[in-house]
Coordinates of C-alpha atoms in Angstrom, one line a residue:
Q184 CA -0.1 -0.4 -0.1
E185 CA 1.1 2.6 -0.5
R186 CA 2.5 5.7 1.3
L187 CA 3.6 9.6 1.2
G188 CA 4.1 10.6 5.5
E189 CA 4.7 14.2 5.0
S190 CA 6.7 15.5 8.1
G191 CA 9.3 19.2 8.9
G192 CA 7.0 21.6 9.1
G193 CA 6.5 24.2 12.4
S194 CA 5.7 28.2 12.4
V195 CA 9.0 30.9 11.7
Q196 CA 9.8 33.4 10.9
P197 CA 10.0 35.6 7.5
G198 CA 13.6 34.7 6.2
G199 CA 13.4 31.6 7.5
S200 CA 13.7 28.5 6.4
L201 CA 12.5 25.3 7.1
T202 CA 13.1 21.3 5.5
L203 CA 10.2 19.6 4.7
S204 CA 10.6 15.6 4.5
C205 CA 8.1 13.1 2.4
A206 CA 8.1 9.2 2.9
V207 CA 7.7 6.9 0.9
S208 CA 7.0 3.3 0.8
G209 CA 5.4 1.1 -1.0
I210 CA 5.5 2.3 -3.9
S211 CA 5.9 0.3 -7.6
D212 CA 9.3 1.1 -9.1
Q213 CA 7.3 2.3 -12.1
Y214 CA 6.1 5.9 -10.7
H215 CA 7.0 8.1 -12.5
C216 CA 7.2 10.9 -10.7
L217 CA 7.3 13.2 -7.0
G218 CA 7.0 16.6 -6.1
W219 CA 4.8 18.5 -3.2
W220 CA 1.8 21.2 -3.4
R221 CA 0.8 23.5 -1.2
L222 CA -2.9 24.6 0.0
P223 CA -2.5 27.4 1.6
P224 CA -5.5 29.3 4.1
G225 CA -8.8 30.6 2.4
K226 CA -7.0 30.2 -1.5
D227 CA -6.7 27.2 -4.0
P228 CA -3.7 24.4 -4.2
E229 CA -0.8 25.7 -5.7
G230 CA 1.8 23.5 -7.2
V231 CA 5.5 23.9 -6.1
A232 CA 8.0 21.5 -7.6
N233 CA 8.1 18.3 -8.9
V234 CA 10.5 15.5 -9.5
D235 CA 10.9 12.9 -12.2
T236 CA 12.4 9.2 -11.7
D237 CA 15.4 11.5 -13.7
G238 CA 16.0 13.8 -11.7
R239 CA 14.4 16.9 -13.7
A240 CA 12.9 18.8 -11.5
S241 CA 10.0 21.7 -12.0
I242 CA 9.9 24.1 -9.1
A243 CA 7.1 27.3 -9.2
D244 CA 8.2 30.7 -10.7
S245 CA 6.7 32.2 -6.9
V246 CA 9.0 30.1 -4.9
K247 CA 12.0 29.2 -7.7
G248 CA 15.8 30.5 -6.2
R249 CA 14.3 30.0 -2.5
F250 CA 12.7 26.8 -2.2
A251 CA 14.6 23.2 -3.7
I252 CA 13.6 19.6 -4.0
F253 CA 16.2 16.7 -3.8
K254 CA 14.7 13.2 -4.0
D255 CA 17.0 10.5 -1.8
D256 CA 16.3 6.9 -3.7
A257 CA 19.0 5.4 -1.3
K258 CA 16.2 6.2 1.7
N259 CA 12.7 6.1 0.3
S260 CA 12.3 9.9 1.1
L261 CA 11.1 13.6 -1.2
D262 CA 12.6 16.9 1.0
L263 CA 11.4 20.6 0.4
Q264 CA 13.6 23.6 1.5
M265 CA 13.2 26.0 2.2
N266 CA 14.5 29.1 2.1
L267 CA 13.4 33.1 2.9
L268 CA 10.3 31.9 4.4
K269 CA 7.5 35.0 3.1
P270 CA 3.6 35.1 5.2
E271 CA 3.0 34.6 2.1
D272 CA 4.4 30.4 1.8
T273 CA 1.8 29.8 4.5
A274 CA 0.2 26.8 3.6
K275 CA 0.2 23.3 4.7
Y276 CA 1.4 21.2 2.7
F277 CA 1.7 18.3 0.9
C278 CA 4.1 15.0 -1.0
A279 CA 2.0 13.6 -4.3
L280 CA 2.9 11.1 -6.5
S281 CA 2.3 10.0 -9.9
Y282 CA 3.2 7.0 -12.3
L283 CA 2.0 8.4 -15.5
E284 CA 4.5 10.2 -17.6
W285 CA 1.7 12.6 -19.8
E286 CA 0.6 13.8 -16.3
C287 CA 4.5 14.6 -14.7
A288 CA 5.4 16.4 -18.0
L289 CA 2.5 19.0 -17.3
G290 CA 5.7 20.2 -14.2
Y291 CA 4.8 21.1 -10.4
H292 CA 1.7 23.0 -11.5
N293 CA 0.0 19.2 -11.4
V294 CA 1.3 18.3 -8.9
P295 CA -2.6 19.0 -6.5
R296 CA -3.9 16.7 -9.5
F297 CA -1.9 14.1 -8.9
A298 CA -3.6 11.2 -7.1
T299 CA -1.8 9.6 -4.7
S300 CA -1.3 12.6 -1.6
G301 CA -0.3 12.2 2.0
R302 CA -2.1 13.7 5.7
G303 CA 0.5 17.4 4.4
T304 CA 2.3 19.4 6.8
Q305 CA 1.6 22.8 8.1
V306 CA 4.5 25.6 7.2
T307 CA 3.7 29.9 9.7
V308 CA 5.5 32.5 8.1
S309 CA 4.6 35.1 10.8
S310 CA 6.1 37.7 12.7

């Protein structure tokens, strides 16, 4: 059974950093990409980043230069390194998985639509 478990969320001041981790288990080697999406309070879901099995990454313009996505196959984990956090980054962050090449090729925009997501971890950025 596929399981995605997010951790690492918390409260941080603007300009601070956090690293989110997603523990991945029970997935087939046939998966095509993993990614992160977020749900800001009162807003629509937003794709943040995804990375495919060849290591190609796609990152949202709103976080480019501040966030980085890392896939560690040895640890079966997906990390999201977040630096220079802003209040508008406040959201619940979810890890997601897709087995479909075409779905992954659409980039970070499509991550919220992936069929498999974890339960999320809350990130709050405020002074």
